[in-house]
Amino acid sequence: MTDADAVPGDLGPYHFERRLGAGGMGEVFLAFDRRLDRRVAIKRLLSGREAPSGRERLRREARAAARLSHAAIVQVFDLIETDAEDWIVMELVDGPRLADLTGNGPLGLLQVLTLGRQIAEGLAAAHSLGLVHRDLKAENVLIAQAGQPVAKILDFGLVRDLKGEDSLTRSGAVLGTVRTMAPEQVRGAAAGPPADLFALGVLLYEMTTGRSPFQGATTAETMHRILAEPPAPLPPEVPEELAALIGHLLQKVPELRPANAAAVALRLKRLATVFSAAAREPERPGTATELTALPVAGAGFRGSGSFWSFRRQLTPKLIAAVALLAFAVFVFPRFLPEGPSGGRMPKPLSAAARPFPPTSGPLSASASAALEKEAWAALDRYDLPGRLDRAIALFQRLVENDLGSAGAHAGLARAYWRKLGEDGGDAMWLNQALAVARHAVELDGKLPAARVSLGFVLLKSGRKEEARTELEQARTLDPRNADAYRGLAEAHQALGQTGQAEAAFRQAIALRPTDRTFHDLLGTLYFHGGRMKEAEAEYRKSIELAPDGVVGLRNLSGVLIAGGRLPEASALLQRAIQAQPSPTLYGNLGTVYFYQGLYPEAADAYKKALAFPEGALPASAKRHAMWGNLGDAWRQIPHRHGEAPEAFRQAARLLDAEIRRDPGNARLRSQLALYLAKAGQGDAARREIAQIETTEGRPFFRLALACEVLDDRARALDFLQQAFHRGFPPDEVEREPDFLALRGDTRYQRLLSQLGR
């Protein structure tokens, strides 16, 4: 044994067994903790390598890291300080390094998503305590093999590489491993949490390809690529959403990366849910897995490359389905439409529509002006395929070109805000939009577009008064700014000031009469106020301005459905589906068919809606309702009647998860009672009915329907009477097939007489 391999004597309660490895800053030993009867890893920080101040910094970081207790971080158990050197006692992980896995080529898709999520969660836990890794790389991630593989990050805050490759760690020097450095680290600037996110992007890239995105022949070449060149293209088989997320993490400008590691972890978790569900092929109704929404980042990249090793898990059809997004207004649960909404919805991202601009080299003044014009034009038609992602990419390029441009930041904030969609979207986009909008105002507080962008984002985050203040300032700066009036209108609407909202919308239209969005928004204000003729007029104006605008078509169909004009609504929905298929549109079409008595057509439409992953549905459109609607359609088709109970059981299973989060919600519980009754689970339905307390009309209507299905006519009539007394429309009873026998009951006729019907 050489001196280099010599094992120290005992250190307090720790008995050294053998040397595991060494690097530029220290060496690691396997040891046995005699107090707690366990094996540990002990790292010795080599003496003479740090000035006293540097050594004290390392001690502080070790103490801070010891506070971390997270499954994805190798835990620090102890810090032993001597005059000559310091020792860090750590959790022993029995498994390979991530670098050992990526060195053999790409990992499987679900493995990438799972390990990436775990690493992101570990980063989030550390960042919440103010700890930044600064040298995250595949060599510093171990894979624990006990049970399910778990990624564990080494050396939080210590910036150490056991192999010492390209690692510069003296005070004042560049910290990190060159191939995973963020651009700000390469420049020698302070490395904060965004630098760790950049390194996470490198890790995800390496896991999906088996190679580094910026690796050059020399250190200098690698640094140049990190600073000035886009990452090497990913293989085209990498799913669109994962490619977008990696591109988002690898942005050159820290502010353009995701807001935090927790948001990245959530996106990876959602992706894993979708793709694990897609890899399983349901055998029959009732086996669908509940999925979540997947916002597509605008910074992804594509290119030619080798075939991805786990592509065989997914069919092209499933890949395409996962990529679809449709932030729509409402799915008609067959009981009562919630109503349309203003605004426009983003369409599916097409790979062919993603010509992202290069991220290197300065732009001339004319080129910058042309790019800005193109970016705003793309944002204006964000409802067309790929336009929103194109706008984001262009605004990001403009920000990179001029970090002091308030206009570029205002545009980027507006594009991020659009990513939230009509239903709130992913909190990561909200956080980013807010940060970029605030920075735009800091850069130029007198720029109306900056104030408008900040007002829009504040309003989306629920800060209504702050939003109105910003929008009032924008209007003061530019009294002819149509967007300022539009924002003020929405703020007034959110504050319940309907008259002021209408006036502001009218002013916005007067200033920019060709903007269909203003007509959609004003139409929605009228719709919710019961002013259906005026709502219809505004929606028709929206369609006139943009015949390919799916939102206008969808909103107008909502007015027509509410007015019982079903054939017209059906034609509009089919037209919208032809332009852009979505589960919301198929669901609404199914409802129209159902009310027309076209039950096979309704079932087919609901099945098409359910073929989309749940990420394609807005949060207001619940997947359980779609299964319930499918069950209702099957109940009316003789040869499919036997399949209906399983659809209702699936609806009940999905709804039960929501009820556990909100057990006192009478609307949810009444829906569950109805599903159980239709699924043939009478005893469970009766127990559920007995527990429900409500003062609303809709739950009473559902309870009446459940009792009718359970052959309890007396209670059904009693619940209907309570529903009608609370304003529930009797027309719903007239359209419900399960109330056919009840409508012929003399007791029901007397009830209608009491209502003057």
Short mmCIF file of N, CA and C in Angstrom, two decimals, residues 39-189:
data_model
loop_
_atom_site.label_atom_id
_atom_site.label_comp_id
_atom_site.label_asym_id
_atom_site.label_seq_id
_atom_site.Cartn_x
_atom_site.Cartn_y
_atom_site.Cartn_z
N ARG A 39 -22.24 2.39 8.53
CA ARG A 39 -21.12 2.81 7.70
C ARG A 39 -21.38 4.23 7.20
N VAL A 40 -20.32 4.99 7.09
CA VAL A 40 -20.42 6.37 6.62
C VAL A 40 -19.27 6.64 5.65
N ALA A 41 -19.39 7.74 4.93
CA ALA A 41 -18.28 8.24 4.10
C ALA A 41 -17.71 9.46 4.80
N ILE A 42 -16.39 9.50 4.92
CA ILE A 42 -15.74 10.64 5.57
C ILE A 42 -14.80 11.29 4.57
N LYS A 43 -15.01 12.59 4.38
CA LYS A 43 -14.18 13.35 3.45
C LYS A 43 -13.19 14.21 4.23
N ARG A 44 -11.92 14.08 3.89
CA ARG A 44 -10.89 14.91 4.51
C ARG A 44 -10.55 16.04 3.55
N LEU A 45 -10.71 17.27 4.02
CA LEU A 45 -10.33 18.43 3.22
C LEU A 45 -8.83 18.64 3.41
N LEU A 46 -8.10 18.61 2.33
CA LEU A 46 -6.64 18.66 2.41
C LEU A 46 -6.16 19.96 3.02
N SER A 47 -5.17 19.87 3.88
CA SER A 47 -4.62 21.04 4.57
C SER A 47 -3.82 21.88 3.60
N GLY A 48 -3.72 23.16 3.91
CA GLY A 48 -2.89 24.05 3.12
C GLY A 48 -3.52 24.49 1.82
N ARG A 49 -4.75 24.09 1.54
CA ARG A 49 -5.37 24.43 0.26
C ARG A 49 -6.23 25.68 0.34
N GLU A 50 -6.53 26.13 1.53
CA GLU A 50 -7.38 27.29 1.69
C GLU A 50 -6.77 28.26 2.69
N ALA A 51 -6.94 29.54 2.46
CA ALA A 51 -6.58 30.54 3.46
C ALA A 51 -7.52 30.38 4.64
N PRO A 52 -7.15 30.93 5.80
CA PRO A 52 -8.02 30.79 6.98
C PRO A 52 -9.46 31.23 6.70
N SER A 53 -9.62 32.33 5.95
CA SER A 53 -10.98 32.79 5.67
C SER A 53 -11.72 31.78 4.79
N GLY A 54 -11.00 31.18 3.83
CA GLY A 54 -11.62 30.18 2.97
C GLY A 54 -11.99 28.94 3.74
N ARG A 55 -11.12 28.55 4.67
CA ARG A 55 -11.41 27.36 5.47
C ARG A 55 -12.65 27.59 6.34
N GLU A 56 -12.76 28.78 6.88
CA GLU A 56 -13.92 29.09 7.71
C GLU A 56 -15.19 29.10 6.86
N ARG A 57 -15.07 29.57 5.61
CA ARG A 57 -16.22 29.55 4.72
C ARG A 57 -16.69 28.12 4.48
N LEU A 58 -15.72 27.22 4.24
CA LEU A 58 -16.09 25.82 4.01
C LEU A 58 -16.76 25.23 5.24
N ARG A 59 -16.28 25.61 6.43
CA ARG A 59 -16.89 25.10 7.65
C ARG A 59 -18.34 25.58 7.78
N ARG A 60 -18.54 26.87 7.47
CA ARG A 60 -19.90 27.40 7.54
C ARG A 60 -20.82 26.68 6.56
N GLU A 61 -20.30 26.43 5.37
CA GLU A 61 -21.12 25.76 4.37
C GLU A 61 -21.42 24.32 4.77
N ALA A 62 -20.44 23.66 5.40
CA ALA A 62 -20.68 22.30 5.86
C ALA A 62 -21.74 22.28 6.94
N ARG A 63 -21.69 23.26 7.84
CA ARG A 63 -22.70 23.32 8.90
C ARG A 63 -24.08 23.59 8.30
N ALA A 64 -24.12 24.47 7.30
CA ALA A 64 -25.40 24.76 6.65
C ALA A 64 -25.93 23.53 5.94
N ALA A 65 -25.03 22.83 5.22
CA ALA A 65 -25.45 21.63 4.50
C ALA A 65 -25.96 20.56 5.46
N ALA A 66 -25.43 20.53 6.67
CA ALA A 66 -25.87 19.54 7.65
C ALA A 66 -27.33 19.76 8.04
N ARG A 67 -27.84 20.99 7.82
CA ARG A 67 -29.25 21.26 8.14
C ARG A 67 -30.18 20.66 7.10
N LEU A 68 -29.63 20.32 5.96
CA LEU A 68 -30.46 19.77 4.89
C LEU A 68 -30.84 18.33 5.20
N SER A 69 -32.09 18.04 5.08
CA SER A 69 -32.55 16.67 5.23
C SER A 69 -33.51 16.38 4.09
N HIS A 70 -32.95 15.89 2.99
CA HIS A 70 -33.77 15.64 1.81
C HIS A 70 -33.29 14.37 1.15
N ALA A 71 -34.24 13.60 0.65
CA ALA A 71 -33.91 12.29 0.07
C ALA A 71 -32.97 12.40 -1.11
N ALA A 72 -32.96 13.56 -1.79
CA ALA A 72 -32.13 13.71 -2.98
C ALA A 72 -30.79 14.36 -2.70
N ILE A 73 -30.42 14.49 -1.45
CA ILE A 73 -29.15 15.11 -1.09
C ILE A 73 -28.40 14.19 -0.13
N VAL A 74 -27.14 13.94 -0.42
CA VAL A 74 -26.31 13.16 0.50
C VAL A 74 -26.16 13.96 1.78
N GLN A 75 -26.63 13.40 2.87
CA GLN A 75 -26.70 14.15 4.12
C GLN A 75 -25.34 14.25 4.80
N VAL A 76 -25.08 15.41 5.37
CA VAL A 76 -23.88 15.64 6.18
C VAL A 76 -24.25 15.34 7.63
N PHE A 77 -23.51 14.38 8.24
CA PHE A 77 -23.81 13.99 9.62
C PHE A 77 -22.99 14.76 10.64
N ASP A 78 -21.75 15.09 10.28
CA ASP A 78 -20.84 15.61 11.30
C ASP A 78 -19.74 16.43 10.63
N LEU A 79 -19.19 17.38 11.35
CA LEU A 79 -18.01 18.15 10.93
C LEU A 79 -17.01 18.09 12.07
N ILE A 80 -15.85 17.52 11.79
CA ILE A 80 -14.80 17.38 12.81
C ILE A 80 -13.65 18.31 12.43
N GLU A 81 -13.35 19.24 13.31
CA GLU A 81 -12.34 20.25 13.04
C GLU A 81 -11.09 19.99 13.89
N THR A 82 -9.96 20.00 13.25
CA THR A 82 -8.68 19.91 13.96
C THR A 82 -7.82 21.08 13.51
N ASP A 83 -6.70 21.27 14.18
CA ASP A 83 -5.82 22.37 13.79
C ASP A 83 -5.28 22.18 12.39
N ALA A 84 -5.07 20.93 11.99
CA ALA A 84 -4.42 20.66 10.71
C ALA A 84 -5.41 20.55 9.55
N GLU A 85 -6.58 20.01 9.82
CA GLU A 85 -7.49 19.72 8.71
C GLU A 85 -8.90 19.52 9.23
N ASP A 86 -9.83 19.51 8.32
CA ASP A 86 -11.23 19.30 8.66
C ASP A 86 -11.74 18.03 8.00
N TRP A 87 -12.71 17.37 8.68
CA TRP A 87 -13.29 16.13 8.19
C TRP A 87 -14.82 16.30 8.14
N ILE A 88 -15.41 15.87 7.05
CA ILE A 88 -16.86 15.92 6.91
C ILE A 88 -17.39 14.50 6.84
N VAL A 89 -18.28 14.17 7.77
CA VAL A 89 -18.87 12.83 7.84
C VAL A 89 -20.21 12.87 7.11
N MET A 90 -20.36 11.97 6.12
CA MET A 90 -21.53 12.02 5.24
C MET A 90 -22.20 10.66 5.15
N GLU A 91 -23.43 10.71 4.67
CA GLU A 91 -24.18 9.50 4.35
C GLU A 91 -23.43 8.69 3.30
N LEU A 92 -23.38 7.37 3.49
CA LEU A 92 -22.75 6.48 2.51
C LEU A 92 -23.81 6.01 1.53
N VAL A 93 -23.58 6.26 0.25
CA VAL A 93 -24.52 5.86 -0.79
C VAL A 93 -23.92 4.71 -1.57
N ASP A 94 -24.63 3.60 -1.57
CA ASP A 94 -24.15 2.40 -2.26
C ASP A 94 -24.76 2.37 -3.66
N GLY A 95 -24.07 2.96 -4.59
CA GLY A 95 -24.58 2.98 -5.95
C GLY A 95 -23.64 3.73 -6.87
N PRO A 96 -23.87 3.68 -8.17
CA PRO A 96 -22.99 4.34 -9.13
C PRO A 96 -23.21 5.84 -9.17
N ARG A 97 -22.25 6.54 -9.78
CA ARG A 97 -22.44 7.95 -10.07
C ARG A 97 -23.32 8.08 -11.32
N LEU A 98 -24.02 9.17 -11.41
CA LEU A 98 -24.80 9.42 -12.61
C LEU A 98 -23.89 9.45 -13.83
N ALA A 99 -22.68 9.92 -13.66
CA ALA A 99 -21.73 9.96 -14.77
C ALA A 99 -21.42 8.56 -15.30
N ASP A 100 -21.45 7.57 -14.41
CA ASP A 100 -21.20 6.20 -14.87
C ASP A 100 -22.33 5.72 -15.78
N LEU A 101 -23.54 6.20 -15.52
CA LEU A 101 -24.68 5.80 -16.34
C LEU A 101 -24.69 6.54 -17.67
N THR A 102 -24.50 7.87 -17.62
CA THR A 102 -24.53 8.64 -18.86
C THR A 102 -23.33 8.33 -19.74
N GLY A 103 -22.25 7.82 -19.12
CA GLY A 103 -21.08 7.44 -19.92
C GLY A 103 -21.35 6.27 -20.84
N ASN A 104 -22.43 5.54 -20.57
CA ASN A 104 -22.79 4.39 -21.41
C ASN A 104 -23.85 4.74 -22.45
N GLY A 105 -24.22 6.03 -22.54
CA GLY A 105 -25.21 6.44 -23.53
C GLY A 105 -26.46 7.00 -22.89
N PRO A 106 -27.48 7.35 -23.69
CA PRO A 106 -28.70 7.96 -23.17
C PRO A 106 -29.44 7.05 -22.19
N LEU A 107 -30.11 7.66 -21.23
CA LEU A 107 -30.95 6.91 -20.30
C LEU A 107 -32.37 6.84 -20.87
N GLY A 108 -33.19 5.99 -20.28
CA GLY A 108 -34.58 5.89 -20.71
C GLY A 108 -35.37 7.14 -20.33
N LEU A 109 -36.42 7.40 -21.06
CA LEU A 109 -37.21 8.60 -20.85
C LEU A 109 -37.70 8.75 -19.42
N LEU A 110 -38.36 7.72 -18.88
CA LEU A 110 -38.90 7.84 -17.53
C LEU A 110 -37.77 7.93 -16.50
N GLN A 111 -36.63 7.30 -16.79
CA GLN A 111 -35.49 7.41 -15.89
C GLN A 111 -34.97 8.85 -15.88
N VAL A 112 -34.90 9.47 -17.05
CA VAL A 112 -34.47 10.87 -17.13
C VAL A 112 -35.41 11.76 -16.33
N LEU A 113 -36.71 11.58 -16.53
CA LEU A 113 -37.69 12.44 -15.87
C LEU A 113 -37.69 12.22 -14.36
N THR A 114 -37.57 10.97 -13.94
CA THR A 114 -37.60 10.67 -12.50
C THR A 114 -36.35 11.18 -11.80
N LEU A 115 -35.18 10.84 -12.34
CA LEU A 115 -33.94 11.31 -11.71
C LEU A 115 -33.83 12.83 -11.78
N GLY A 116 -34.24 13.40 -12.92
CA GLY A 116 -34.20 14.86 -13.05
C GLY A 116 -35.09 15.53 -12.03
N ARG A 117 -36.29 14.97 -11.82
CA ARG A 117 -37.18 15.55 -10.81
C ARG A 117 -36.57 15.48 -9.43
N GLN A 118 -35.97 14.34 -9.09
CA GLN A 118 -35.37 14.20 -7.76
C GLN A 118 -34.24 15.22 -7.56
N ILE A 119 -33.42 15.41 -8.58
CA ILE A 119 -32.33 16.38 -8.46
C ILE A 119 -32.90 17.79 -8.30
N ALA A 120 -33.93 18.10 -9.08
CA ALA A 120 -34.55 19.43 -8.98
C ALA A 120 -35.15 19.64 -7.59
N GLU A 121 -35.76 18.61 -7.04
CA GLU A 121 -36.33 18.74 -5.69
C GLU A 121 -35.23 18.95 -4.66
N GLY A 122 -34.10 18.27 -4.83
CA GLY A 122 -32.98 18.50 -3.93
C GLY A 122 -32.46 19.92 -4.03
N LEU A 123 -32.35 20.43 -5.25
CA LEU A 123 -31.93 21.82 -5.43
C LEU A 123 -32.90 22.78 -4.76
N ALA A 124 -34.18 22.51 -4.93
CA ALA A 124 -35.19 23.39 -4.34
C ALA A 124 -35.05 23.43 -2.83
N ALA A 125 -34.82 22.27 -2.21
CA ALA A 125 -34.66 22.23 -0.75
C ALA A 125 -33.44 23.03 -0.32
N ALA A 126 -32.35 22.89 -1.05
CA ALA A 126 -31.11 23.61 -0.69
C ALA A 126 -31.26 25.11 -0.91
N HIS A 127 -31.84 25.47 -2.05
CA HIS A 127 -32.00 26.90 -2.35
C HIS A 127 -32.89 27.58 -1.32
N SER A 128 -33.86 26.84 -0.78
CA SER A 128 -34.74 27.44 0.23
C SER A 128 -33.98 27.79 1.49
N LEU A 129 -32.81 27.16 1.71
CA LEU A 129 -31.97 27.47 2.87
C LEU A 129 -30.81 28.39 2.49
N GLY A 130 -30.83 28.90 1.28
CA GLY A 130 -29.77 29.80 0.86
C GLY A 130 -28.51 29.12 0.40
N LEU A 131 -28.57 27.81 0.14
CA LEU A 131 -27.39 27.07 -0.30
C LEU A 131 -27.40 26.90 -1.81
N VAL A 132 -26.28 27.20 -2.43
CA VAL A 132 -26.11 27.03 -3.87
C VAL A 132 -24.98 26.04 -4.09
N HIS A 133 -25.19 25.09 -4.99
CA HIS A 133 -24.18 24.04 -5.18
C HIS A 133 -22.94 24.56 -5.89
N ARG A 134 -23.13 25.20 -7.02
CA ARG A 134 -22.07 25.82 -7.82
C ARG A 134 -21.23 24.83 -8.61
N ASP A 135 -21.41 23.54 -8.38
CA ASP A 135 -20.65 22.57 -9.17
C ASP A 135 -21.47 21.30 -9.40
N LEU A 136 -22.75 21.49 -9.73
CA LEU A 136 -23.62 20.36 -10.00
C LEU A 136 -23.21 19.71 -11.32
N LYS A 137 -22.96 18.43 -11.30
CA LYS A 137 -22.56 17.68 -12.49
C LYS A 137 -22.84 16.21 -12.25
N ALA A 138 -22.77 15.43 -13.30
CA ALA A 138 -23.10 14.01 -13.18
C ALA A 138 -22.16 13.29 -12.22
N GLU A 139 -20.92 13.77 -12.09
CA GLU A 139 -19.98 13.14 -11.16
C GLU A 139 -20.36 13.41 -9.71
N ASN A 140 -21.16 14.45 -9.46
CA ASN A 140 -21.56 14.79 -8.11
C ASN A 140 -22.98 14.34 -7.78
N VAL A 141 -23.49 13.38 -8.55
CA VAL A 141 -24.79 12.80 -8.27
C VAL A 141 -24.62 11.29 -8.17
N LEU A 142 -24.98 10.73 -7.04
CA LEU A 142 -24.93 9.29 -6.84
C LEU A 142 -26.34 8.72 -6.99
N ILE A 143 -26.43 7.47 -7.41
CA ILE A 143 -27.72 6.80 -7.57
C ILE A 143 -27.83 5.70 -6.53
N ALA A 144 -28.62 5.96 -5.49
CA ALA A 144 -28.83 4.95 -4.45
C ALA A 144 -29.64 3.80 -5.03
N GLN A 145 -29.23 2.57 -4.75
CA GLN A 145 -29.85 1.41 -5.40
C GLN A 145 -30.83 0.67 -4.50
N ALA A 146 -30.87 1.00 -3.22
CA ALA A 146 -31.79 0.30 -2.32
C ALA A 146 -33.23 0.67 -2.68
N GLY A 147 -34.05 -0.31 -3.00
CA GLY A 147 -35.41 -0.04 -3.43
C GLY A 147 -35.39 0.61 -4.80
N GLN A 148 -36.25 1.60 -5.00
CA GLN A 148 -36.27 2.34 -6.25
C GLN A 148 -35.04 3.25 -6.33
N PRO A 149 -34.39 3.36 -7.51
CA PRO A 149 -33.22 4.24 -7.63
C PRO A 149 -33.56 5.68 -7.25
N VAL A 150 -32.68 6.29 -6.47
CA VAL A 150 -32.88 7.67 -6.03
C VAL A 150 -31.61 8.45 -6.29
N ALA A 151 -31.75 9.61 -6.94
CA ALA A 151 -30.60 10.47 -7.18
C ALA A 151 -30.25 11.21 -5.90
N LYS A 152 -28.95 11.27 -5.59
CA LYS A 152 -28.49 11.97 -4.38
C LYS A 152 -27.34 12.89 -4.76
N ILE A 153 -27.49 14.16 -4.45
CA ILE A 153 -26.51 15.17 -4.82
C ILE A 153 -25.42 15.24 -3.75
N LEU A 154 -24.17 15.26 -4.20
CA LEU A 154 -23.02 15.37 -3.31
C LEU A 154 -22.59 16.82 -3.14
N ASP A 155 -21.95 17.11 -2.03
CA ASP A 155 -21.16 18.33 -1.82
C ASP A 155 -21.93 19.62 -2.02
N PHE A 156 -23.05 19.79 -1.35
CA PHE A 156 -23.78 21.03 -1.47
C PHE A 156 -23.02 22.16 -0.80
N GLY A 157 -22.76 23.19 -1.55
CA GLY A 157 -22.08 24.36 -1.02
C GLY A 157 -20.59 24.18 -0.88
N LEU A 158 -20.05 22.98 -1.16
CA LEU A 158 -18.62 22.74 -0.95
C LEU A 158 -17.83 22.89 -2.25
N VAL A 159 -18.49 22.80 -3.39
CA VAL A 159 -17.87 22.99 -4.69
C VAL A 159 -16.63 22.13 -4.83
N ARG A 160 -16.81 20.85 -4.71
CA ARG A 160 -15.65 19.97 -4.78
C ARG A 160 -15.88 18.87 -5.80
N ASP A 161 -14.85 18.52 -6.50
CA ASP A 161 -14.90 17.44 -7.48
C ASP A 161 -13.83 16.44 -7.10
N LEU A 162 -14.24 15.22 -6.71
CA LEU A 162 -13.26 14.24 -6.23
C LEU A 162 -12.20 13.94 -7.27
N LYS A 163 -12.54 14.05 -8.54
CA LYS A 163 -11.55 13.78 -9.58
C LYS A 163 -10.76 15.03 -9.96
N GLY A 164 -11.22 16.19 -9.50
CA GLY A 164 -10.48 17.41 -9.74
C GLY A 164 -10.45 17.86 -11.18
N GLU A 165 -11.36 17.37 -12.03
CA GLU A 165 -11.31 17.69 -13.45
C GLU A 165 -11.86 19.09 -13.69
N ASP A 166 -11.02 19.97 -14.23
CA ASP A 166 -11.43 21.32 -14.60
C ASP A 166 -12.01 22.09 -13.42
N SER A 167 -11.65 21.73 -12.20
CA SER A 167 -12.25 22.38 -11.04
C SER A 167 -11.27 23.38 -10.46
N LEU A 168 -11.69 24.64 -10.41
CA LEU A 168 -10.86 25.71 -9.85
C LEU A 168 -11.56 26.19 -8.61
N THR A 169 -10.93 26.03 -7.44
CA THR A 169 -11.67 26.24 -6.22
C THR A 169 -11.06 27.26 -5.28
N ARG A 170 -9.93 27.85 -5.62
CA ARG A 170 -9.34 28.83 -4.71
C ARG A 170 -10.20 30.09 -4.68
N SER A 171 -10.10 30.80 -3.58
CA SER A 171 -10.88 32.02 -3.44
C SER A 171 -10.54 32.98 -4.56
N GLY A 172 -11.58 33.62 -5.12
CA GLY A 172 -11.37 34.58 -6.19
C GLY A 172 -11.30 33.96 -7.56
N ALA A 173 -11.22 32.63 -7.64
CA ALA A 173 -11.14 31.96 -8.94
C ALA A 173 -12.53 31.55 -9.40
N VAL A 174 -12.61 31.14 -10.65
CA VAL A 174 -13.87 30.62 -11.18
C VAL A 174 -14.18 29.31 -10.48
N LEU A 175 -15.41 29.19 -9.96
CA LEU A 175 -15.80 27.99 -9.25
C LEU A 175 -16.66 27.12 -10.15
N GLY A 176 -16.37 25.83 -10.18
CA GLY A 176 -17.21 24.91 -10.92
C GLY A 176 -16.43 24.09 -11.91
N THR A 177 -17.14 23.18 -12.54
CA THR A 177 -16.58 22.34 -13.59
C THR A 177 -16.99 22.95 -14.92
N VAL A 178 -16.04 23.16 -15.80
CA VAL A 178 -16.27 24.01 -16.96
C VAL A 178 -17.47 23.57 -17.78
N ARG A 179 -17.63 22.30 -18.07
CA ARG A 179 -18.67 21.89 -19.01
C ARG A 179 -20.08 22.15 -18.46
N THR A 180 -20.22 22.29 -17.13
CA THR A 180 -21.54 22.54 -16.54
C THR A 180 -21.69 23.96 -16.02
N MET A 181 -20.69 24.81 -16.26
CA MET A 181 -20.77 26.19 -15.78
C MET A 181 -21.86 26.97 -16.50
N ALA A 182 -22.53 27.82 -15.75
CA ALA A 182 -23.44 28.78 -16.36
C ALA A 182 -22.61 29.93 -16.93
N PRO A 183 -23.14 30.65 -17.92
CA PRO A 183 -22.37 31.76 -18.50
C PRO A 183 -21.87 32.76 -17.48
N GLU A 184 -22.68 33.03 -16.46
CA GLU A 184 -22.23 34.01 -15.46
C GLU A 184 -21.04 33.49 -14.67
N GLN A 185 -20.97 32.17 -14.47
CA GLN A 185 -19.80 31.60 -13.81
C GLN A 185 -18.56 31.71 -14.69
N VAL A 186 -18.73 31.47 -15.98
CA VAL A 186 -17.61 31.58 -16.90
C VAL A 186 -17.04 33.00 -16.88
N ARG A 187 -17.93 33.98 -16.72
CA ARG A 187 -17.48 35.38 -16.68
C ARG A 187 -16.88 35.74 -15.33
N GLY A 188 -16.95 34.83 -14.34
CA GLY A 188 -16.40 35.11 -13.03
C GLY A 188 -17.35 35.81 -12.09
N ALA A 189 -18.65 35.92 -12.48
CA ALA A 189 -19.64 36.58 -11.62
C ALA A 189 -20.12 35.61 -10.54
#
